[in-house]
Every structure is written in C-alpha cells, then in structure tokens.
Coordinates of C-alpha atoms in Angstrom, one line a residue:
M2 CA 0.0 0.0 0.0
E3 CA 1.3 3.5 -0.9
R4 CA 2.3 5.5 2.1
P5 CA 0.3 8.7 2.6
V6 CA 1.8 12.1 2.2
R7 CA 2.6 13.6 5.5
P8 CA 3.9 16.9 6.8
F9 CA 7.7 16.9 7.0
F10 CA 7.7 17.6 10.7
P11 CA 5.2 16.6 13.4
R12 CA 3.1 19.6 14.4
L13 CA 4.5 19.4 17.9
H14 CA 7.8 20.8 16.8
I15 CA 6.6 23.7 14.7
T16 CA 6.3 26.4 17.4
Q17 CA 9.6 25.5 18.9
A18 CA 11.4 25.7 15.6
I19 CA 9.9 29.0 14.7
V20 CA 10.9 30.5 18.0
K21 CA 14.4 29.3 17.6
Q22 CA 14.7 30.4 13.9
S23 CA 13.0 33.7 14.1
D24 CA 15.8 35.4 16.0
L25 CA 18.3 34.6 13.2
P26 CA 19.0 37.1 10.4
D27 CA 17.3 36.5 7.1
T28 CA 15.3 33.5 8.2
L29 CA 12.6 32.2 5.9
A30 CA 9.9 33.2 8.5
Q31 CA 11.2 36.8 8.2
R32 CA 11.2 36.7 4.4
M33 CA 7.6 35.4 4.5
R34 CA 6.4 38.6 6.1
H35 CA 7.0 40.3 2.8
T36 CA 5.6 39.5 -0.7
P37 CA 5.9 35.9 -1.7
Y38 CA 7.3 37.1 -5.1
Q39 CA 10.9 37.9 -4.4
A40 CA 12.8 36.2 -7.3
Y41 CA 12.3 33.5 -9.9
S42 CA 14.9 30.7 -9.2
Y43 CA 14.7 29.0 -12.6
S44 CA 18.4 28.1 -12.4
Y45 CA 21.2 28.1 -9.9
P46 CA 23.5 30.0 -9.7
H47 CA 21.8 33.0 -11.3
K48 CA 23.6 34.4 -14.3
A49 CA 24.1 37.6 -12.4
A50 CA 26.7 35.7 -10.4
Y51 CA 28.8 34.9 -13.5
R52 CA 32.1 36.7 -14.0
P53 CA 35.0 36.7 -16.4
L54 CA 37.1 33.6 -15.6
A55 CA 40.6 34.3 -14.3
Q56 CA 41.9 31.9 -17.0
P57 CA 39.9 30.6 -20.0
E58 CA 39.1 26.9 -19.6
G59 CA 39.3 24.5 -22.5
L60 CA 36.0 22.8 -23.3
A61 CA 37.6 19.5 -24.3
Q62 CA 39.0 18.9 -20.8
L63 CA 36.0 20.4 -19.1
W64 CA 33.5 18.1 -20.9
A65 CA 35.8 15.1 -20.6
E66 CA 35.1 15.2 -16.9
Q67 CA 31.4 15.3 -17.4
D68 CA 29.0 12.4 -17.8
R69 CA 27.8 13.0 -21.4
S70 CA 25.2 10.2 -21.7
A71 CA 22.2 12.5 -21.3
L72 CA 22.9 16.0 -22.4
F73 CA 20.5 18.9 -23.1
A74 CA 21.3 21.0 -26.3
Y75 CA 19.9 24.5 -26.1
I76 CA 20.1 27.1 -28.9
H77 CA 19.4 30.7 -28.0
I78 CA 17.9 33.1 -30.6
P79 CA 18.1 36.6 -29.2
F80 CA 15.8 38.3 -31.7
C81 CA 12.2 39.4 -31.5
A82 CA 9.6 41.3 -33.6
M83 CA 9.0 43.6 -30.6
R84 CA 10.4 44.0 -27.1
C85 CA 7.7 43.4 -24.5
G86 CA 7.5 45.8 -21.6
F87 CA 8.1 43.1 -19.0
C88 CA 10.9 41.2 -20.7
N89 CA 14.4 41.1 -19.1
L90 CA 15.7 38.3 -21.3
F91 CA 18.7 38.5 -23.5
A92 CA 17.0 39.6 -26.7
M93 CA 16.7 42.6 -29.0
A94 CA 13.8 43.7 -31.3
K95 CA 14.0 44.2 -35.0
P96 CA 17.6 43.3 -35.8
K97 CA 19.1 44.0 -39.2
P98 CA 18.5 41.0 -41.6
D99 CA 22.2 40.7 -42.1
M100 CA 22.8 40.2 -38.4
V101 CA 20.3 37.4 -38.3
D102 CA 21.8 35.6 -41.2
R103 CA 25.3 35.9 -39.8
Y104 CA 24.1 34.7 -36.4
V105 CA 22.6 31.5 -37.8
E106 CA 25.8 30.7 -39.6
Q107 CA 27.9 31.5 -36.5
V108 CA 25.8 29.1 -34.4
I109 CA 26.4 26.4 -37.0
R110 CA 30.1 27.2 -36.8
Q111 CA 29.9 26.8 -33.0
M112 CA 28.3 23.4 -33.5
R113 CA 31.2 22.2 -35.6
V114 CA 33.6 23.2 -32.8
L115 CA 31.5 21.6 -30.1
D116 CA 31.3 18.4 -32.2
G117 CA 35.0 18.2 -31.9
V118 CA 35.4 19.0 -28.2
L119 CA 32.4 17.1 -26.7
G120 CA 33.6 13.6 -27.7
E121 CA 31.2 10.7 -27.5
R122 CA 27.8 11.8 -26.2
Q123 CA 24.1 11.3 -26.2
F124 CA 21.4 14.0 -26.1
A125 CA 18.3 13.6 -24.0
R126 CA 16.7 17.0 -24.7
F127 CA 16.7 19.7 -27.3
A128 CA 15.2 23.2 -27.3
I129 CA 15.4 26.5 -29.2
G130 CA 14.5 29.5 -27.0
G131 CA 14.9 33.2 -27.0
G132 CA 14.0 35.8 -27.7
T133 CA 11.6 34.4 -30.3
P134 CA 13.0 31.5 -32.4
T135 CA 10.1 31.8 -34.8
Y136 CA 11.4 35.2 -35.7
L137 CA 13.7 33.3 -38.0
S138 CA 12.7 32.5 -41.6
P139 CA 11.7 28.9 -42.6
G140 CA 15.0 28.6 -44.3
Q141 CA 17.0 29.7 -41.3
L142 CA 15.1 27.4 -39.0
E143 CA 15.7 24.5 -41.4
R144 CA 19.5 25.3 -41.5
L145 CA 19.7 25.2 -37.7
L146 CA 17.7 22.1 -37.3
N147 CA 19.5 20.2 -40.0
A148 CA 22.8 21.2 -38.4
A149 CA 21.7 20.0 -35.0
Q150 CA 21.1 16.6 -36.5
D151 CA 24.0 16.4 -39.0
I152 CA 26.7 18.0 -36.9
L153 CA 25.8 17.4 -33.3
H154 CA 24.1 14.1 -34.2
I155 CA 20.9 14.7 -32.3
D156 CA 18.1 12.4 -33.4
L157 CA 15.3 15.0 -33.0
H158 CA 12.6 12.4 -33.9
A159 CA 13.7 10.3 -30.8
T160 CA 14.5 13.2 -28.5
P161 CA 12.0 15.5 -26.8
A162 CA 12.5 18.8 -28.7
G163 CA 10.8 22.1 -28.2
I164 CA 10.7 25.6 -29.7
E165 CA 9.4 28.9 -28.3
A166 CA 7.1 31.1 -30.4
S167 CA 5.1 34.3 -30.4
P168 CA 1.7 34.5 -32.1
E169 CA 2.7 37.2 -34.6
T170 CA 5.7 35.2 -35.9
V171 CA 3.9 31.8 -36.4
T172 CA 3.4 30.7 -40.0
P173 CA 2.4 27.3 -41.5
E174 CA 5.7 27.2 -43.4
K175 CA 7.8 27.6 -40.2
L176 CA 5.8 25.1 -38.3
A177 CA 6.1 22.6 -41.2
V178 CA 9.9 22.9 -41.1
C179 CA 9.9 22.3 -37.3
R180 CA 7.5 19.4 -37.3
A181 CA 9.3 17.7 -40.2
A182 CA 12.6 18.0 -38.3
G183 CA 11.1 16.3 -35.2
I184 CA 10.1 19.2 -33.0
D185 CA 7.3 17.9 -30.8
R186 CA 6.5 20.8 -28.5
V187 CA 5.6 24.5 -29.2
S188 CA 5.5 27.0 -26.4
L189 CA 3.4 30.0 -27.3
G190 CA 3.7 33.2 -25.2
I191 CA 0.2 34.7 -25.0
Q192 CA 0.3 36.4 -21.6
S193 CA -3.4 37.5 -21.6
F194 CA -6.5 37.5 -23.7
A195 CA -7.6 40.9 -22.3
A196 CA -6.7 43.8 -24.6
N197 CA -6.3 46.3 -21.7
E198 CA -4.0 43.9 -19.9
M199 CA -1.8 43.5 -23.0
R200 CA -1.6 47.3 -23.2
S201 CA -0.5 47.4 -19.6
L202 CA 2.3 45.0 -20.6
A203 CA 3.3 47.2 -23.5
R204 CA 2.7 44.3 -25.9
P205 CA 0.1 45.0 -28.6
Q206 CA -1.6 41.8 -29.6
Q207 CA -4.8 40.9 -31.3
N208 CA -6.7 37.8 -30.2
H209 CA -7.5 36.7 -33.7
V210 CA -3.7 36.5 -34.4
V211 CA -3.4 34.3 -31.3
H212 CA -6.3 32.1 -32.5
E213 CA -4.8 31.7 -35.9
A214 CA -1.4 30.9 -34.5
I215 CA -2.8 28.1 -32.3
G216 CA -4.8 26.8 -35.2
H217 CA -1.7 26.6 -37.3
I218 CA 0.1 24.7 -34.5
R219 CA -2.7 22.3 -34.1
A220 CA -2.9 21.7 -37.8
A221 CA 0.8 21.0 -38.0
G222 CA 0.3 18.1 -35.6
F223 CA 2.6 19.0 -32.7
P224 CA 1.9 16.6 -29.8
T225 CA 2.4 19.2 -27.1
L226 CA 1.2 22.8 -27.1
N227 CA 2.2 25.0 -24.1
L228 CA 0.5 28.4 -23.5
D229 CA 2.1 31.0 -21.3
L230 CA -0.1 33.4 -19.2
I231 CA 0.9 36.2 -16.8
Y232 CA -0.8 37.3 -13.6
G233 CA -0.3 40.4 -11.6
I234 CA -0.8 42.8 -14.6
A235 CA -2.1 46.3 -13.8
G236 CA -5.9 46.2 -13.9
Q237 CA -6.1 42.4 -13.8
T238 CA -8.7 40.9 -11.5
V239 CA -9.4 37.3 -10.5
E240 CA -12.3 37.3 -12.9
S241 CA -10.2 38.6 -15.8
L242 CA -7.4 36.1 -15.1
L243 CA -9.8 33.2 -15.0
A244 CA -11.4 34.4 -18.2
S245 CA -8.0 34.3 -19.9
I246 CA -7.4 30.8 -18.5
E247 CA -10.7 29.7 -19.9
S248 CA -9.9 31.2 -23.3
A249 CA -6.6 29.2 -23.2
L250 CA -8.3 26.0 -22.1
A251 CA -10.6 26.2 -25.1
F252 CA -7.6 25.1 -27.1
A253 CA -6.9 22.2 -24.7
P254 CA -3.2 22.9 -24.3
E255 CA -1.2 20.0 -23.0
E256 CA 0.7 22.4 -20.7
L257 CA 0.0 25.8 -19.3
Y258 CA 2.5 28.1 -17.5
L259 CA 1.4 30.8 -15.2
Y260 CA 4.1 33.4 -14.7
P261 CA 3.8 36.1 -12.0
L262 CA 4.7 39.6 -13.3
Y263 CA 8.0 41.0 -12.1
V264 CA 8.8 44.6 -12.9
R265 CA 12.6 44.7 -13.3
Q266 CA 15.0 47.5 -13.8
Y267 CA 16.0 48.3 -17.5
T268 CA 12.8 46.8 -18.8
G269 CA 10.1 48.9 -20.4
L270 CA 7.8 48.6 -17.4
G271 CA 10.8 49.2 -15.1
K272 CA 11.6 52.5 -16.9
V273 CA 8.0 53.6 -16.5
A274 CA 8.1 52.7 -12.8
A275 CA 11.3 54.7 -12.4
R276 CA 9.7 57.7 -14.0
N277 CA 6.8 57.3 -11.6
G278 CA 9.1 57.5 -8.6
A279 CA 10.1 53.9 -7.8
V280 CA 13.4 54.1 -5.9
S281 CA 14.1 50.4 -5.7
F282 CA 13.4 47.2 -7.6
D283 CA 14.2 45.0 -4.7
P284 CA 10.8 43.3 -4.0
I285 CA 11.6 43.0 -0.3
V286 CA 12.2 46.8 0.0
L287 CA 9.2 48.0 -2.0
D288 CA 5.8 48.5 -0.3
H289 CA 3.6 45.6 -1.3
G290 CA 0.4 46.4 0.6
G291 CA -1.5 46.1 -2.7
D292 CA 0.2 43.0 -4.1
S293 CA -2.6 40.8 -5.4
R294 CA -0.4 38.1 -7.1
L295 CA -0.8 35.5 -4.4
Q296 CA -4.6 35.8 -4.5
L297 CA -4.5 35.6 -8.3
Y298 CA -2.2 32.6 -8.3
Q299 CA -4.3 30.6 -5.8
A300 CA -7.5 31.3 -7.8
A301 CA -5.8 30.2 -11.0
R302 CA -4.2 27.1 -9.5
D303 CA -7.5 25.9 -8.0
H304 CA -9.3 26.6 -11.3
L305 CA -6.8 24.5 -13.3
R306 CA -6.9 21.7 -10.9
A307 CA -10.7 21.6 -11.1
R308 CA -10.2 21.2 -14.9
G309 CA -8.0 18.2 -14.3
Y310 CA -4.6 19.8 -14.7
V311 CA -1.7 18.6 -12.5
Q312 CA 0.6 21.1 -10.9
V313 CA 4.3 20.3 -11.7
S314 CA 5.8 23.4 -10.2
M315 CA 4.7 26.8 -9.0
R316 CA 4.4 27.9 -12.7
M317 CA 3.7 24.7 -14.7
F318 CA 0.5 22.7 -15.0
R319 CA 0.1 19.6 -17.2
A320 CA -3.1 18.3 -18.7
P321 CA -4.4 14.8 -18.2
H322 CA -4.3 14.3 -22.0
A323 CA -0.7 15.4 -22.3
P324 CA 1.6 12.7 -23.9
E325 CA 3.5 10.3 -21.7
Q326 CA 7.1 11.5 -21.2
N327 CA 8.8 8.5 -22.8
G328 CA 12.0 10.2 -24.0
P329 CA 15.4 9.6 -22.6
S330 CA 15.8 10.4 -19.0
Y331 CA 17.3 13.9 -18.2
C332 CA 18.1 15.2 -14.7
C333 CA 18.5 19.0 -14.7
Q334 CA 20.2 18.8 -11.3
D335 CA 23.0 16.6 -12.6
D336 CA 23.2 16.2 -16.3
G337 CA 25.0 18.7 -18.6
M338 CA 23.6 21.4 -20.8
V339 CA 25.3 22.4 -24.1
G340 CA 24.5 26.0 -24.9
L341 CA 24.7 27.5 -28.4
G342 CA 24.5 31.1 -29.4
A343 CA 24.9 34.4 -27.5
G344 CA 23.3 34.3 -24.1
A345 CA 23.0 30.6 -24.0
R346 CA 24.2 29.0 -20.7
A347 CA 26.2 25.7 -20.6
Y348 CA 26.4 23.6 -17.5
T349 CA 28.8 20.9 -16.3
R350 CA 28.9 19.8 -12.7
R351 CA 31.8 22.0 -11.8
L352 CA 31.4 25.0 -14.2
H353 CA 28.6 27.0 -15.6
Y354 CA 29.5 29.3 -18.5
S355 CA 28.0 31.6 -21.1
S356 CA 28.5 34.9 -22.9
D357 CA 28.0 38.1 -20.9
Y358 CA 24.4 39.3 -20.3
A359 CA 22.5 42.6 -20.9
V360 CA 18.9 43.8 -21.0
E361 CA 19.3 47.2 -22.6
R362 CA 19.6 47.3 -26.4
A363 CA 23.1 48.7 -26.7
G364 CA 24.6 46.2 -24.4
T365 CA 22.8 43.3 -26.1
I366 CA 24.0 44.4 -29.5
D367 CA 27.6 44.6 -28.3
I368 CA 27.4 41.0 -26.9
I369 CA 25.9 39.7 -30.1
N370 CA 28.5 41.4 -32.2
D371 CA 31.2 39.9 -30.0
F372 CA 29.7 36.5 -30.5
L373 CA 29.7 37.1 -34.3
S374 CA 33.4 37.8 -34.1
L375 CA 34.4 34.6 -32.3
D376 CA 36.8 32.2 -34.0
E377 CA 37.1 28.4 -33.5
A378 CA 39.8 28.8 -30.8
R379 CA 37.5 31.0 -28.7
F380 CA 34.5 28.7 -29.3
A381 CA 36.6 25.9 -27.8
Q382 CA 37.0 27.6 -24.4
A383 CA 34.9 29.0 -21.6
E384 CA 35.6 32.6 -20.7
H385 CA 32.7 33.8 -18.6
G386 CA 30.9 31.9 -15.9
I387 CA 31.1 30.5 -12.4
A388 CA 32.8 27.5 -10.9
L389 CA 30.8 25.3 -8.5
G390 CA 32.7 23.7 -5.7
P391 CA 31.2 20.7 -3.7
H392 CA 29.1 22.9 -1.5
E393 CA 27.5 24.8 -4.4
Q394 CA 26.9 21.6 -6.3
R395 CA 24.9 20.3 -3.3
R396 CA 23.0 23.5 -3.0
R397 CA 22.1 23.5 -6.7
Y398 CA 20.9 19.9 -6.5
V399 CA 18.6 20.8 -3.6
I400 CA 17.2 24.0 -5.2
Q401 CA 16.6 22.4 -8.6
S402 CA 14.9 19.4 -7.1
L403 CA 12.8 21.0 -4.4
L404 CA 11.1 23.6 -6.5
T405 CA 9.5 21.2 -9.0
D406 CA 7.8 17.8 -9.0
P407 CA 8.6 15.1 -8.0
G408 CA 10.8 16.8 -5.4
L409 CA 14.1 16.1 -3.6
D410 CA 14.8 12.3 -3.4
T411 CA 16.9 12.0 -0.3
A412 CA 18.3 8.6 -1.3
A413 CA 19.3 9.9 -4.7
Y414 CA 21.0 12.8 -3.0
I415 CA 23.0 10.4 -0.8
A416 CA 23.9 8.3 -3.8
R417 CA 25.2 11.4 -5.6
F418 CA 27.1 13.1 -2.8
G419 CA 27.6 10.5 -0.1
T420 CA 26.1 12.9 2.5
D421 CA 22.7 13.7 4.0
C422 CA 20.9 16.8 2.6
M423 CA 19.6 17.8 6.0
Q424 CA 23.1 18.0 7.4
D425 CA 24.5 19.8 4.3
L426 CA 21.6 22.3 4.2
P427 CA 20.2 22.8 7.7
Q428 CA 18.0 25.5 6.2
L429 CA 15.7 22.7 5.1
L430 CA 14.6 22.2 8.7
E431 CA 12.9 25.6 8.6
L432 CA 10.8 24.5 5.6
G433 CA 9.4 21.7 7.7
A434 CA 8.9 23.9 10.7
L435 CA 6.9 26.4 8.7
D436 CA 4.7 23.7 7.2
L437 CA 5.9 24.2 3.6
L438 CA 7.1 20.7 3.0
Q439 CA 5.7 17.2 2.8
E440 CA 7.5 13.8 2.7
R441 CA 6.6 10.5 1.2
D442 CA 8.9 7.5 0.6
G443 CA 12.0 9.5 1.2
V444 CA 11.1 12.3 -1.2
L445 CA 10.7 15.9 0.0
R446 CA 8.3 18.0 -1.9
L447 CA 6.7 21.4 -1.4
N448 CA 3.1 21.3 -0.4
D449 CA 0.5 23.8 -1.6
R450 CA 1.6 26.4 0.9
G451 CA 5.2 25.7 -0.1
Y452 CA 4.5 26.2 -3.9
S453 CA 2.8 29.5 -3.0
Y454 CA 6.1 30.6 -1.5
A455 CA 8.4 29.1 -4.1
D456 CA 9.7 32.5 -5.2
T457 CA 10.6 33.2 -1.6
I458 CA 12.1 29.8 -0.8
G459 CA 14.4 29.8 -3.9
P460 CA 16.1 33.1 -3.1
W461 CA 16.4 32.2 0.5
L462 CA 18.3 29.1 -0.3
V463 CA 21.0 31.0 -2.3
S464 CA 24.4 30.9 -0.7
E465 CA 25.9 34.0 0.7
E466 CA 28.7 33.8 -1.8
V467 CA 26.4 33.7 -4.8
R468 CA 24.1 36.4 -3.2
T469 CA 27.0 38.8 -2.9
L470 CA 28.0 38.2 -6.5
M471 CA 24.5 38.8 -7.6
A472 CA 24.2 42.0 -5.6
D473 CA 27.4 43.2 -7.2
G474 CA 25.9 42.4 -10.6
G475 CA 22.8 44.4 -9.8
Q476 CA 20.4 41.5 -9.0
A477 CA 18.7 41.4 -5.7
C478 CA 18.0 38.1 -4.1

C-alpha cells in the first residue's frame, strides 16, 4: 500500500522551531512577512553571479570530466519582432537582416567546434529558445535544425524537442519545417487574452492573431502545445485572469504556464516605474500592501486543478491528456547542458558558463557582435561563468529538485554526494517547521503552501557567496 503524504515535521515541533529560527537574520519566516514574489529561481546559480574567468578553460578537458550520456542541447535566438515591456531576457527587437543571417551561420560554426570537443555523447533534450526563435525564416530554421542533426548528431525524432514562439511570428511554413525535423513541443507566449492587460504589458496583440497561431500549431500536428499566461498585470482581477485561462483552455493545451509579473530595472515597465518615482526594484524593499499576485495565483491554481490539470511546479500545469514523457531520462540537477548562441548557458557539474548578459539594447548588440566575431579557438573555451565547488553543487541539487515535481529524493542525494541533505543544508529544517514541505517514501516535496512561496524559498536558499556576486551584478535576491 502506498504510504500517505505527511507533513515533513510533526506539528508538535513547529512552534519550537519558529521561535528558535525567528531570531536569526534572514530566516525564511522573516522573508515570508514580505511579498511571496521575491525572485524566480529558474536556475542556480543565477547568471548575475557569472564573472570573467581568471583563465579561459578549454572545453575539451571540461567536458571530458562530465557524464555525457544524457545532455541537453539549447540554442538561443536573441531576436524578436518587438520588445515586451516586462521582458528582461537576453534579446533585441528588429535586428538587421544581415545580423540574423550571420548569427545563424555562426551558431552552426559553433556546433562544428563543439562536435570536436564534446567527444562521444548522447542527447536527451533539445530546445530552441529566445527571444523568439520563430522570428527566423523557414530557411533559417531549417538550416539550424539540420545542423543539429547532421553536426551534433541529435536524433530529433527520438529526443524531446521544443521551440518557443510568439503569435505574430507563427506561420504554417515555419511550423512545417519544425515538425518535419522532429520538434514535438511548441510553447506560445500569449500572456493575456484581455486587450487592456496587454496594453499594460506594453505588448500590442490581437486575439484573432493568437487564435490563428494556435490553429496553425494544431494543424501541424505537434503533440504538445504549451501556452504562457501572466498574472499580476495592472488592472487584472481574479475574474479577468480566470477568463484568460478559460480562453486558453478552449484550445486544450497539453501544458500551461502561469508566470507572476515582475517589474525589473531596465525593462520597459521598469523604466515607467522609475519615471513614476520607484526608488528600488528589490521586491523586499518595496511597499507591497497592494500586491494581489498570491490571490490571483491561488485562484488560477484551483481553477486549473478543477479542470484536471496537475501542478508540476509553481508555474507549470500539465493536462491529463498530455503525452506520456517517454523520451530519454534527463536530470537537470546533474546532467549537462550544451548552450549554443549568444546568451545561452552551458552547464557541467563544476562549471557554468555563457557569454555576458545585458537587458538594454546597446549592451545586447555589443554582446551579439562579440559572438559574431568569435573564431574556432574561442568557441573551444569558456571565458565567462562561475565554478561550482562541492558545497554549491549540493545546494544547486537541492534547489533544482525542491522547486519542482517530484521533489528532492533524499536517497538519490546520498547516492550522488555521499552525505545527508539535511546536514548539508540545515535551512531545510525551517521549511518543515513552517509547514511548507511534505515527505513520502523519502522524497521531500513542497506542499500547496510551499509552492505558493516558491519564489521566496528559492532566493532564501541562495548561498551568501552567490548572493554577494548577484548583488554586485545588480540583481537582488
């Protein structure tokens, strides 16, 4: 018989633990007095902690140390038709056509170098993100996808493979190229079906364009459609958010992501906020008396569950009709990522590396131009990133496991590191004390209350060393 899910700590210990922890600086209990929306921990360490390496590191030796039996290949396309007001990703709007052509050819050149330095390998995942990958022409997409198969030897028909898209850049021709190559998942950024909310996001969009794009995706036969929505938009209510969710559910997406809105410095919305008198973009410093995001999130979560969707993380919900995940096993906590293109991160166990990062247009263009100037010798080395010692590797494993389903497998942690996660990260004790965690069969998983505070828990688990680097890089945590 399956063991029931239970709180991680008996209720008897909760008050004692809170009293003991509450006197410490920067405890989770203290952070939870502020908004739950403090930072999105989608990867660890955050890219703001990356720095120029003291000495460039050769990729051949670096990857020789890494298990290469289940790699993730990611191609970054830093181009868009427009720059959304909320976007702080590495991307630029309306590049010159010549820059896009040169960029595609340079990524293929980078593939040839990586083919030589990676050695024997197998890929378990493939994705093209951005930016907006479907900003590329059908011919450019075909060139990249063919190169991924012919040069990197990725069997896209046997490997889970996805691409990101925006409604205004979707065409039947582009989708046909992607589907024929083996892409099986399209993620479409919609954000909202309410016109006034899209204006608040500084992203003009017509619903008929969204409907046409989804129709093209369905007609092309992609097994998985993901739709992205945003909550916390100025003027948004529970009713209007649920109306957008219902509009999305009318297309029966296999996956649906709900993203809380963050207003960040250097974005379009951030610049508006600064003109209106905002003195800080640290979510813990700002006055959040009117923050409605938690209420919106909980209403949306409950609505999706009532419609049969299963929560996978704070942001991700999967439909009961979604395809079985039968592809090769990939563990983001442990397996490597091969990043291609400007802004793409690459991970091994002991080193994370990428190009530099910028949000504003001038800095982004400079970084892309630097990428376009790289020769084979520079493609064969890492120059910018962060080294992960044993302590940071353990912390990364915990953060990446805990914030998503199925959770942190304590036996797998011991098998990987030879130590106990509770001893390595005593902070985990406070999660149990605050009734944010549940345990079943040795797996620690955030409960509903824990998922509501995932964007508090992630930043709280960041090490002091990484937190300092991020602060120096202008990113609060």
